[in-house]
């Protein structure tokens, strides 16, 4: 997909988080418009601020239950780096990761996750489960939730409202 990337090393951490989240939102739009996928986008950024990988949900188009945006972004980053470890990276994702994605983040040694909307049904970063900071794991991931969360939630809600023939929020 590509697109315009936020500049590395500029602004506060909050500003940087919001800029990368907007990039993830661009991917949600692509998922919905090009593939009619549930609009979730993810961007994996290296410790130096470089884009390592990006993805959007591809479950339907790829017939793959594991093709969540987070997994797609991590697979791209792993190929780019030639390594299954993504040490020091931050994942920006429009929806709180599920248990599958959360454990992949732990195994990949991702340093930080920043998500938009909380997932009260399957969220595994504090909403339903808290897998990323569980002290029983040999690696823990810092979590920042709710970044542009209202907008992220509205995007998802509107996707499902259209599917059900209901008016947009």
XYZ file of N, CA and C in Angstrom:
507
model
N 0.834 -1.177 0.000
C 0.000 0.000 0.000
C 0.880 1.242 0.000
N 1.820 1.366 0.948
C 2.720 2.515 0.926
C 2.113 3.731 1.556
N 1.790 4.731 0.752
C 1.191 5.947 1.274
C 2.218 6.841 1.931
N 1.762 7.966 2.409
C 2.622 8.908 3.089
C 2.854 8.431 4.507
N 4.121 8.424 4.897
C 4.480 7.972 6.231
C 4.752 9.164 7.126
N 4.400 9.047 8.413
C 4.733 10.125 9.336
C 6.247 10.278 9.422
N 6.683 11.493 9.663
C 8.112 11.734 9.798
C 8.599 11.195 11.128
N 9.726 10.503 11.088
C 10.325 9.977 12.309
C 10.994 11.105 13.080
N 10.957 10.996 14.395
C 11.692 11.904 15.247
C 11.126 13.301 15.364
N 9.866 13.511 14.976
C 9.297 14.841 15.100
C 8.130 14.813 16.064
N 7.999 15.851 16.862
C 6.856 15.971 17.760
C 6.961 15.075 18.984
N 5.958 15.183 19.827
C 5.913 14.382 21.037
C 5.481 12.965 20.707
N 5.639 12.066 21.683
C 5.221 10.681 21.487
C 3.738 10.601 21.154
N 2.924 11.450 21.798
C 1.485 11.456 21.529
C 1.222 11.846 20.081
N 1.901 12.887 19.590
C 1.735 13.313 18.199
C 2.152 12.210 17.233
N 3.276 11.558 17.518
C 3.772 10.473 16.673
C 2.770 9.327 16.680
N 2.255 8.973 17.851
C 1.267 7.897 17.942
C 0.028 8.216 17.108
N -0.426 9.438 17.176
C -1.623 9.809 16.410
C -1.344 9.794 14.910
N -0.159 10.244 14.506
C 0.165 10.227 13.069
C 0.227 8.802 12.536
N 0.858 7.885 13.266
C 0.913 6.489 12.809
C -0.474 5.848 12.857
N -1.285 6.238 13.830
C -2.643 5.682 13.889
C -3.435 6.141 12.666
N -3.251 7.354 12.241
C -3.938 7.823 11.030
C -3.480 7.010 9.804
N -2.231 6.625 9.786
C -1.742 5.746 8.719
C -2.482 4.402 8.782
N -2.654 3.877 9.995
C -3.426 2.630 10.165
C -4.862 2.829 9.682
N -5.437 4.003 9.929
C -6.794 4.291 9.443
C -6.848 4.260 7.907
N -5.802 4.754 7.250
C -5.755 4.680 5.785
C -5.849 3.226 5.331
N -5.205 2.340 6.067
C -5.245 0.917 5.731
C -6.625 0.318 5.988
N -7.319 0.824 7.019
C -8.687 0.336 7.270
C -9.581 0.712 6.092
N -9.401 1.926 5.585
C -10.192 2.361 4.429
C -9.917 1.467 3.224
N -8.655 1.142 3.010
C -8.286 0.275 1.896
C -8.918 -1.114 2.055
N -8.858 -1.672 3.259
C -9.440 -2.996 3.516
C -10.922 -3.008 3.186
N -11.609 -1.971 3.608
C -13.059 -1.901 3.401
C -13.399 -1.640 1.937
N -12.752 -0.668 1.335
C -13.115 -0.257 -0.026
C -12.660 -1.258 -1.086
N -11.465 -1.800 -0.940
C -10.926 -2.687 -1.971
C -11.349 -4.137 -1.802
N -11.579 -4.555 -0.550
C -11.805 -5.974 -0.302
C -13.076 -6.281 0.481
N -13.793 -5.253 0.934
C -14.949 -5.422 1.802
C -14.611 -6.261 3.032
N -13.402 -6.046 3.537
C -12.948 -6.706 4.765
C -13.341 -5.864 5.969
N -13.424 -6.493 7.121
C -13.631 -5.746 8.353
C -12.476 -4.753 8.458
N -12.773 -3.460 8.610
C -11.740 -2.427 8.508
C -10.850 -2.313 9.750
N -9.805 -3.112 9.747
C -8.765 -3.024 10.771
C -7.446 -2.874 10.039
N -6.644 -1.897 10.458
C -5.345 -1.661 9.856
C -4.257 -1.664 10.910
N -3.062 -2.094 10.514
C -1.932 -2.165 11.449
C -0.657 -1.716 10.753
N 0.186 -1.023 11.509
C 1.463 -0.516 11.019
C 2.517 -0.874 12.053
N 3.594 -1.499 11.608
C 4.697 -1.841 12.499
C 5.858 -0.910 12.199
N 6.331 -0.213 13.240
C 7.353 0.820 13.109
C 8.565 0.422 13.940
N 9.737 0.527 13.348
C 10.967 0.186 14.045
C 11.350 1.204 15.096
N 12.316 0.838 15.901
C 12.774 1.698 16.999
C 13.284 3.051 16.518
N 13.765 3.106 15.285
C 14.273 4.357 14.716
C 13.191 5.127 13.961
N 11.951 4.658 14.022
C 10.839 5.353 13.383
C 10.576 4.961 11.945
N 11.221 3.903 11.461
C 11.045 3.479 10.077
C 9.884 2.476 9.965
N 9.162 2.568 8.862
C 8.076 1.638 8.580
C 8.670 0.274 8.258
N 8.284 -0.742 9.044
C 8.770 -2.105 8.821
C 7.746 -2.966 8.098
N 6.480 -2.740 8.400
C 5.431 -3.542 7.783
C 4.084 -2.903 8.025
N 3.148 -3.247 7.158
C 1.790 -2.745 7.322
C 0.836 -3.811 6.812
N -0.394 -3.741 7.292
C -1.371 -4.717 6.836
C -2.774 -4.308 7.215
N -3.691 -5.015 6.642
C -5.104 -4.844 6.952
C -5.692 -6.241 6.994
N -6.873 -6.354 7.567
C -7.512 -7.664 7.629
C -7.627 -8.248 6.230
N -7.252 -9.518 6.099
C -7.305 -10.228 4.827
C -7.960 -11.597 4.996
N -8.717 -11.766 6.083
C -9.342 -13.059 6.362
C -10.207 -13.551 5.216
N -11.058 -12.664 4.709
C -12.035 -13.050 3.694
C -11.346 -13.289 2.361
N -10.567 -12.328 1.907
C -9.946 -12.420 0.585
C -8.925 -13.559 0.517
N -8.223 -13.836 1.605
C -7.208 -14.894 1.602
C -7.732 -16.233 2.120
N -8.985 -16.253 2.578
C -9.554 -17.479 3.163
C -8.648 -17.984 4.289
N -8.232 -17.060 5.142
C -7.223 -17.350 6.168
C -7.672 -16.769 7.508
N -8.059 -17.624 8.449
C -8.516 -17.115 9.751
C -7.425 -16.391 10.545
N -6.161 -16.592 10.186
C -5.067 -15.933 10.899
C -4.619 -14.639 10.237
N -5.238 -14.239 9.146
C -4.789 -13.060 8.395
C -5.351 -11.771 8.974
N -5.162 -11.577 10.270
C -5.530 -10.311 10.908
C -4.492 -9.263 10.524
N -4.888 -8.012 10.593
C -4.010 -6.908 10.203
C -2.659 -6.968 10.918
N -2.682 -7.270 12.200
C -1.442 -7.326 12.982
C -0.499 -8.400 12.458
N -1.044 -9.580 12.169
C -0.244 -10.700 11.686
C 0.338 -10.372 10.312
N -0.488 -9.784 9.444
C -0.033 -9.404 8.103
C 1.135 -8.412 8.217
N 1.012 -7.420 9.085
C 2.078 -6.423 9.264
C 3.342 -7.062 9.833
N 3.186 -7.955 10.806
C 4.365 -8.608 11.400
C 5.050 -9.531 10.398
N 4.277 -10.235 9.574
C 4.879 -11.106 8.557
C 5.706 -10.279 7.570
N 5.160 -9.148 7.142
C 5.902 -8.281 6.214
C 7.186 -7.778 6.860
N 7.091 -7.354 8.119
C 8.268 -6.845 8.828
C 9.317 -7.942 9.003
N 8.882 -9.130 9.353
C 9.819 -10.243 9.515
C 10.560 -10.545 8.227
N 9.837 -10.549 7.104
C 10.480 -10.776 5.803
C 11.466 -9.650 5.489
N 11.044 -8.417 5.765
C 11.907 -7.258 5.465
C 13.193 -7.307 6.291
N 13.066 -7.697 7.566
C 14.225 -7.736 8.462
C 15.007 -9.038 8.365
N 14.382 -10.070 7.797
C 15.025 -11.380 7.773
C 15.110 -11.977 9.160
N 14.097 -11.706 9.976
C 14.117 -12.156 11.369
C 12.687 -12.276 11.886
N 12.434 -13.288 12.690
C 11.113 -13.430 13.311
C 10.990 -12.583 14.567
N 12.077 -12.028 15.055
C 12.061 -11.139 16.210
C 11.953 -9.697 15.718
N 11.047 -8.968 16.323
C 10.799 -7.576 15.944
C 11.108 -6.667 17.133
N 12.267 -6.877 17.693
C 12.705 -6.215 18.919
C 12.720 -4.702 18.734
N 12.132 -3.999 19.699
C 12.134 -2.546 19.702
C 11.034 -1.912 18.874
N 10.243 -2.718 18.163
C 9.212 -2.192 17.271
C 7.947 -1.807 18.035
N 7.182 -0.911 17.431
C 5.868 -0.518 17.939
C 4.834 -0.876 16.887
N 3.763 -1.520 17.328
C 2.647 -1.829 16.441
C 1.526 -0.843 16.712
N 1.063 -0.183 15.653
C -0.105 0.699 15.704
C -1.234 -0.046 15.026
N -2.357 -0.197 15.722
C -3.474 -0.945 15.159
C -4.776 -0.271 15.553
N -5.709 -0.232 14.623
C -6.952 0.505 14.845
C -7.884 -0.151 15.846
N -7.745 -1.455 16.085
C -8.580 -2.187 17.038
C -7.694 -2.981 17.981
N -8.047 -3.023 19.239
C -7.299 -3.786 20.234
C -7.079 -5.222 19.748
N -5.841 -5.696 19.789
C -5.554 -7.049 19.325
C -6.279 -8.142 20.120
N -6.598 -9.220 19.404
C -7.201 -10.410 19.998
C -6.098 -11.260 20.641
N -6.473 -12.384 21.231
C -5.504 -13.260 21.899
C -4.464 -13.816 20.922
N -4.895 -14.215 19.736
C -3.950 -14.748 18.749
C -2.888 -13.706 18.421
N -3.331 -12.496 18.113
C -2.398 -11.439 17.732
C -1.536 -11.008 18.918
N -2.132 -10.942 20.090
C -1.375 -10.550 21.284
C -0.227 -11.518 21.546
N -0.487 -12.803 21.436
C 0.581 -13.768 21.690
C 1.633 -13.737 20.588
N 1.238 -13.458 19.367
C 2.228 -13.299 18.295
C 3.138 -12.109 18.603
N 2.559 -11.037 19.151
C 3.350 -9.867 19.525
C 4.354 -10.206 20.627
N 3.918 -10.999 21.598
C 4.814 -11.434 22.675
C 5.947 -12.277 22.087
N 5.611 -13.257 21.262
C 6.629 -14.134 20.670
C 7.596 -13.379 19.779
N 7.130 -12.346 19.097
C 7.989 -11.547 18.217
C 8.829 -10.528 18.986
N 8.550 -10.367 20.271
C 9.279 -9.425 21.128
C 9.044 -7.973 20.735
N 7.837 -7.674 20.238
C 7.481 -6.291 19.945
C 7.524 -5.511 21.264
N 8.032 -4.306 21.231
C 8.209 -3.514 22.451
C 6.925 -2.847 22.916
N 6.105 -2.414 21.964
C 4.977 -1.550 22.327
C 3.832 -1.753 21.352
N 2.602 -1.665 21.881
C 1.396 -1.694 21.070
C 0.584 -0.452 21.382
N 0.145 0.217 20.330
C -0.727 1.376 20.446
C -1.975 1.033 19.645
N -3.128 1.017 20.325
C -4.352 0.685 19.591
C -5.389 1.783 19.734
N -6.332 1.783 18.780
C -7.400 2.776 18.754
C -8.578 2.348 19.614
N -9.499 1.596 19.024
C -10.723 1.187 19.727
C -10.470 -0.043 20.590
N -11.026 -0.030 21.793
C -11.006 -1.220 22.646
C -11.998 -2.236 22.093
N -11.715 -3.512 22.334
C -12.607 -4.582 21.888
C -13.176 -5.287 23.109
N -14.408 -4.928 23.502
C -14.990 -5.482 24.728
C -15.401 -6.951 24.616
N -15.296 -7.533 23.429
C -15.650 -8.947 23.261
C -14.428 -9.861 23.235
N -13.380 -9.453 22.525
C -12.214 -10.338 22.390
C -10.879 -9.632 22.620
N -10.890 -8.424 23.134
C -9.650 -7.687 23.341
C -8.725 -8.386 24.314
N -7.451 -8.487 23.940
C -6.486 -9.203 24.772
C -5.363 -8.303 25.277
N -5.605 -6.996 25.272
C -4.606 -6.035 25.751
C -5.171 -5.204 26.894
N -6.067 -5.808 27.664
C -6.621 -5.139 28.826
C -8.127 -5.140 28.915
N -8.835 -5.281 27.794
C -10.307 -5.235 27.845
C -10.916 -6.508 28.402
N -10.642 -7.634 27.779
C -11.154 -8.925 28.239
C -10.026 -9.719 28.892
N -8.890 -9.762 28.211
C -7.678 -10.416 28.706
C -6.574 -9.371 28.738
N -5.502 -9.679 29.453
C -4.340 -8.794 29.449
C -3.096 -9.643 29.204
N -2.984 -10.156 27.997
C -1.899 -11.067 27.669
C -0.554 -10.380 27.494
N -0.549 -9.113 27.107
C 0.715 -8.457 26.794
C 1.544 -8.106 28.025
N 0.893 -7.942 29.156
C 1.646 -7.568 30.362
C 1.639 -8.669 31.415
N 1.186 -9.854 31.053
C 1.121 -10.970 32.002
C 2.526 -11.315 32.488
N 2.751 -11.289 33.791
C 4.100 -11.527 34.327
C 4.601 -12.956 34.112
N 3.728 -13.870 33.708
C 4.157 -15.253 33.459
C 4.897 -15.396 32.134
N 4.788 -14.422 31.258
C 5.500 -14.478 29.978
C 6.938 -14.015 30.157
N 7.815 -14.495 29.276
C 9.214 -14.070 29.344
C 9.447 -12.716 28.672
N 8.401 -12.162 28.069
C 8.477 -10.830 27.452
C 7.147 -10.123 27.700
N 7.215 -8.859 28.022
C 6.012 -8.062 28.189
C 6.053 -6.890 27.213
N 4.865 -6.482 26.790
C 4.730 -5.427 25.788
C 4.044 -4.230 26.439
N 4.611 -3.047 26.279
C 3.962 -1.831 26.766
C 2.724 -1.573 25.902
N 1.655 -1.100 26.540
C 0.391 -0.894 25.838
C -0.106 0.527 26.062
N -0.549 1.135 24.976
C -1.265 2.411 25.057
C -2.540 2.250 24.234
N -3.668 2.281 24.891
C -4.939 2.106 24.213
C -5.710 3.411 24.101
N -6.678 3.419 23.203
C -7.574 4.555 23.075
C -7.053 5.705 22.241
N -5.979 5.499 21.476
C -5.454 6.573 20.628
C -6.410 6.748 19.450
N -7.025 7.916 19.388
C -8.069 8.197 18.399
C -9.151 7.116 18.462
N -9.387 6.644 19.667
C -10.292 5.520 19.899
C -11.721 5.746 19.459
N -12.229 6.933 19.674
C -13.612 7.214 19.272
C -13.763 7.116 17.756
N -12.811 7.687 17.034
C -12.858 7.609 15.575
C -12.690 6.168 15.096
N -11.777 5.443 15.707
C -11.560 4.041 15.333
C -12.824 3.217 15.559
N -13.471 3.415 16.702
C -14.694 2.693 17.009
C -15.826 3.035 16.064
N -15.925 4.306 15.717
C -16.980 4.743 14.797
C -16.792 4.112 13.412
N -15.562 4.003 12.964
C -15.281 3.380 11.668
C -15.783 1.936 11.649
N -15.468 1.208 12.700
C -15.912 -0.186 12.776
C -17.426 -0.283 12.887
N -18.004 0.531 13.750
C -19.459 0.507 13.926
C -20.173 0.813 12.617
N -19.676 1.808 11.888
C -20.317 2.173 10.627
C -20.192 1.068 9.578
N -19.082 0.349 9.570
C -18.934 -0.783 8.652
C -20.065 -1.800 8.890
N -20.278 -2.149 10.153
C -21.310 -3.131 10.469
C -22.715 -2.555 10.300
N -22.879 -1.270 10.544
C -24.190 -0.641 10.337
C -24.582 -0.693 8.857
N -23.623 -0.427 7.977
C -23.913 -0.525 6.537
C -24.303 -1.958 6.177
N -23.604 -2.941 6.713
C -23.907 -4.342 6.437
C -25.328 -4.697 6.857
N -25.809 -4.040 7.920
C -27.140 -4.341 8.462
C -28.206 -3.368 7.977
N -27.829 -2.471 7.042
C -28.787 -1.518 6.485
C -29.234 -0.455 7.472
N -28.381 -0.111 8.404
C -28.701 0.909 9.402
C -27.964 2.203 9.081
N -28.478 3.328 9.561
C -27.818 4.615 9.271
C -26.461 4.725 9.977
N -25.581 5.489 9.372
C -24.253 5.708 9.933
C -24.332 6.540 11.197
N -23.335 6.373 12.037
C -23.233 7.176 13.262
C -22.617 8.521 12.963
